[in-house]
Amino acid sequence: MEITLTDISKKFGKHQIIKNFSYSFGGSSNYIVCGKNGSGKSTLLKLISKWMSPNDGKITWNGADATKEEELISFAAPYIELPETSTVQEIVSLHFKIRKMLEKQTALFDLPFIKSNKNKTYQDLSSGMKQKLKLILCLFSDAQLYLLDEPSTNLDAGGVEDYKEMLKILPEKRILIIASNEEKDYNFLPNYKLIQL
């Protein structure tokens, strides 16, 4: 799979966030997007995921316009919200009715985090627990493109280790793009490519 961004630009009002950015993401690779605050890291992930559209430029998948690739994308970010009054078990069950789970991950409900918190509502989870739930939903989903925006946000040391373990279950043939300035989010990954915005 190859995702190509050609002369992508995005602005909000008069504020230019990304200007004439071109890059090709391909193969089974790990990419790290870094840059100072306001440089467009999160915006770039939203553009790649089609959460938003560029003002100028073009995004293609395997040389064709991206139109129906949503089912191939899995995205986790601290700012993504889930139903406040739904329980952890309800959220996970609904998610995997919509999205295919990775093969050999059918023991999801046996994960200590899920078992111990299955009856808690999302609004009753701590910020770190909410982030861990979002990572589980993202990384246990069968996809070809995984997008993680500041994945260790609000995670304690144990949560960071759990995050690292979850990355190991990803399929070999996939693209992983992480937007982060925190080395703990990616410095353990093999052969990653750094993109500076």
Short mmCIF file of C-alpha atoms in Angstrom, two decimals:
data_model
loop_
_atom_site.label_atom_id
_atom_site.label_comp_id
_atom_site.label_asym_id
_atom_site.label_seq_id
_atom_site.Cartn_x
_atom_site.Cartn_y
_atom_site.Cartn_z
CA MET A 1 0.00 0.00 0.00
CA GLU A 2 1.17 3.51 -0.76
CA ILE A 3 -0.40 6.78 0.38
CA THR A 4 0.86 9.83 -1.47
CA LEU A 5 0.36 13.44 -0.42
CA THR A 6 1.08 15.93 -3.16
CA ASP A 7 1.43 19.67 -2.36
CA ILE A 8 -1.00 19.43 0.56
CA SER A 9 -1.95 22.72 2.22
CA LYS A 10 -4.31 23.39 5.11
CA LYS A 11 -5.27 26.63 6.76
CA PHE A 12 -7.84 27.67 9.32
CA GLY A 13 -9.07 31.13 8.52
CA LYS A 14 -5.95 33.14 7.73
CA HIS A 15 -3.69 30.82 9.71
CA GLN A 16 -1.63 28.52 7.49
CA ILE A 17 -0.92 25.21 9.27
CA ILE A 18 0.54 23.08 6.48
CA LYS A 19 1.85 24.47 3.19
CA ASN A 20 2.78 22.53 0.05
CA PHE A 21 3.63 19.31 1.92
CA SER A 22 4.45 16.25 -0.20
CA TYR A 23 5.33 12.78 1.03
CA SER A 24 4.76 9.12 0.19
CA PHE A 25 4.00 6.60 2.91
CA GLY A 26 4.48 3.06 1.70
CA GLY A 27 5.45 -0.51 2.42
CA SER A 28 5.26 -1.97 5.91
CA SER A 29 6.89 0.94 7.67
CA ASN A 30 6.91 3.05 10.81
CA TYR A 31 6.75 6.82 10.41
CA ILE A 32 7.17 9.45 13.11
CA VAL A 33 5.83 12.97 12.57
CA CYS A 34 7.37 15.53 14.90
CA GLY A 35 7.61 19.30 15.13
CA LYS A 36 6.97 22.19 17.47
CA ASN A 37 3.51 22.91 18.82
CA GLY A 38 1.27 24.25 16.08
CA SER A 39 3.41 22.79 13.28
CA GLY A 40 0.54 20.66 12.01
CA LYS A 41 1.24 17.16 13.37
CA SER A 42 -2.35 16.42 14.39
CA THR A 43 -3.70 18.20 11.31
CA LEU A 44 -1.57 16.01 9.07
CA LEU A 45 -3.00 12.83 10.62
CA LYS A 46 -6.54 14.17 10.24
CA LEU A 47 -5.87 14.91 6.57
CA ILE A 48 -4.43 11.44 5.93
CA SER A 49 -7.42 9.84 7.68
CA LYS A 50 -9.88 12.03 5.75
CA TRP A 51 -11.17 13.46 9.03
CA MET A 52 -10.71 16.77 7.21
CA SER A 53 -9.92 17.81 3.65
CA PRO A 54 -6.96 19.88 2.45
CA ASN A 55 -7.49 23.36 1.05
CA ASP A 56 -5.09 22.50 -1.77
CA GLY A 57 -3.26 19.43 -2.99
CA LYS A 58 -4.14 15.80 -3.44
CA ILE A 59 -4.08 12.55 -1.44
CA THR A 60 -4.02 9.26 -3.31
CA TRP A 61 -4.05 5.62 -2.20
CA ASN A 62 -2.13 3.30 -4.52
CA GLY A 63 -2.30 5.97 -7.19
CA ALA A 64 -6.07 6.51 -7.01
CA ASP A 65 -8.15 9.17 -5.30
CA ALA A 66 -8.98 8.12 -1.73
CA THR A 67 -12.75 7.63 -1.54
CA LYS A 68 -13.63 4.41 0.31
CA GLU A 69 -10.63 3.62 2.51
CA GLU A 70 -12.22 4.32 5.91
CA GLU A 71 -12.36 0.63 6.80
CA LEU A 72 -8.59 0.39 6.24
CA ILE A 73 -7.80 3.15 8.77
CA SER A 74 -7.54 2.87 12.55
CA PHE A 75 -6.99 6.11 14.49
CA ALA A 76 -6.36 6.88 18.17
CA ALA A 77 -5.96 10.33 19.71
CA PRO A 78 -6.59 11.92 23.13
CA TYR A 79 -9.18 14.28 21.64
CA ILE A 80 -11.38 11.49 20.24
CA GLU A 81 -14.36 11.08 22.54
CA LEU A 82 -16.47 7.99 23.21
CA PRO A 83 -20.04 7.71 24.56
CA GLU A 84 -19.92 9.10 28.10
CA THR A 85 -22.60 6.88 29.65
CA SER A 86 -21.67 3.62 27.91
CA THR A 87 -19.68 1.00 29.78
CA VAL A 88 -16.28 -0.21 28.67
CA GLN A 89 -17.78 -3.55 27.66
CA GLU A 90 -20.53 -1.85 25.65
CA ILE A 91 -18.04 0.39 23.86
CA VAL A 92 -15.73 -2.49 22.98
CA SER A 93 -18.61 -4.74 21.86
CA LEU A 94 -20.11 -2.05 19.63
CA HIS A 95 -16.74 -1.12 18.14
CA PHE A 96 -16.02 -4.69 17.07
CA LYS A 97 -19.46 -5.14 15.62
CA ILE A 98 -18.52 -2.34 13.24
CA ARG A 99 -14.81 -3.07 12.82
CA LYS A 100 -13.10 -6.40 12.22
CA MET A 101 -10.83 -7.52 15.02
CA LEU A 102 -7.29 -8.64 14.32
CA GLU A 103 -7.01 -12.40 13.97
CA LYS A 104 -5.96 -14.30 17.10
CA GLN A 105 -7.16 -11.45 19.36
CA THR A 106 -10.47 -13.06 20.33
CA ALA A 107 -9.39 -13.03 23.99
CA LEU A 108 -9.83 -9.27 24.09
CA PHE A 109 -12.36 -9.42 26.91
CA ASP A 110 -9.83 -11.36 28.98
CA LEU A 111 -7.41 -8.44 29.00
CA PRO A 112 -6.92 -7.34 32.63
CA PHE A 113 -7.90 -3.76 31.78
CA ILE A 114 -11.16 -4.82 30.12
CA LYS A 115 -12.05 -7.43 32.77
CA SER A 116 -11.50 -5.07 35.70
CA ASN A 117 -13.26 -2.08 34.15
CA LYS A 118 -15.96 -3.64 31.95
CA ASN A 119 -18.85 -2.23 34.00
CA LYS A 120 -17.43 1.27 34.41
CA THR A 121 -18.88 3.99 32.24
CA TYR A 122 -16.54 5.99 30.04
CA GLN A 123 -17.20 9.15 32.04
CA ASP A 124 -16.01 7.39 35.21
CA LEU A 125 -12.63 6.42 33.76
CA SER A 126 -9.51 8.43 34.52
CA SER A 127 -7.85 10.27 31.64
CA GLY A 128 -5.18 7.57 31.44
CA MET A 129 -7.77 4.79 31.37
CA LYS A 130 -9.68 6.58 28.62
CA GLN A 131 -6.51 6.79 26.56
CA LYS A 132 -5.73 3.11 27.11
CA LEU A 133 -9.24 2.18 25.94
CA LYS A 134 -8.80 4.25 22.78
CA LEU A 135 -5.48 2.52 22.07
CA ILE A 136 -7.06 -0.92 22.55
CA LEU A 137 -9.88 -0.09 20.13
CA CYS A 138 -7.40 1.22 17.57
CA LEU A 139 -4.63 -1.37 17.81
CA PHE A 140 -6.89 -4.44 18.05
CA SER A 141 -8.72 -3.42 14.88
CA ASP A 142 -7.78 -5.01 11.58
CA ALA A 143 -6.46 -2.19 9.38
CA GLN A 144 -3.77 -1.33 6.87
CA LEU A 145 -3.08 2.15 8.23
CA TYR A 146 -2.69 2.91 11.95
CA LEU A 147 -2.59 6.56 13.00
CA LEU A 148 -1.59 7.45 16.57
CA ASP A 149 -1.59 11.04 17.79
CA GLU A 150 0.48 11.47 20.96
CA PRO A 151 -0.32 7.92 22.09
CA SER A 152 1.25 8.07 25.56
CA THR A 153 -0.78 11.13 26.64
CA ASN A 154 -2.01 10.64 30.23
CA LEU A 155 -0.51 7.14 30.47
CA ASP A 156 1.51 6.19 33.54
CA ALA A 157 4.66 4.05 33.27
CA GLY A 158 2.62 0.84 33.27
CA GLY A 159 0.31 2.22 30.60
CA VAL A 160 3.27 3.08 28.38
CA GLU A 161 4.54 -0.49 28.68
CA ASP A 162 1.08 -1.82 27.79
CA TYR A 163 1.07 0.48 24.74
CA LYS A 164 4.42 -0.93 23.60
CA GLU A 165 3.09 -4.48 23.97
CA MET A 166 -0.04 -3.64 21.98
CA LEU A 167 2.04 -2.40 19.06
CA LYS A 168 3.57 -5.87 18.80
CA ILE A 169 0.22 -7.37 17.74
CA LEU A 170 -0.06 -5.22 14.59
CA PRO A 171 0.04 -7.11 11.30
CA GLU A 172 3.33 -7.14 9.43
CA LYS A 173 1.85 -5.57 6.31
CA ARG A 174 0.67 -2.18 7.53
CA ILE A 175 1.70 1.45 7.80
CA LEU A 176 2.07 2.99 11.25
CA ILE A 177 2.22 6.79 11.56
CA ILE A 178 2.79 8.33 15.00
CA ALA A 179 2.59 12.07 15.61
CA SER A 180 4.61 12.88 18.70
CA ASN A 181 7.57 14.78 20.09
CA GLU A 182 7.92 12.25 22.94
CA GLU A 183 10.65 9.71 22.18
CA LYS A 184 9.03 7.17 24.52
CA ASP A 185 6.21 6.94 21.96
CA TYR A 186 8.47 5.54 19.26
CA ASN A 187 12.17 5.10 20.16
CA PHE A 188 11.68 1.33 20.63
CA LEU A 189 10.34 0.84 17.08
CA PRO A 190 12.65 -0.67 14.46
CA ASN A 191 13.72 1.33 11.41
CA TYR A 192 11.34 4.24 11.83
CA LYS A 193 11.42 7.21 9.47
CA LEU A 194 11.35 10.67 10.99
CA ILE A 195 9.33 13.43 9.36
CA GLN A 196 9.99 16.92 10.70
CA LEU A 197 7.25 19.51 10.20
#
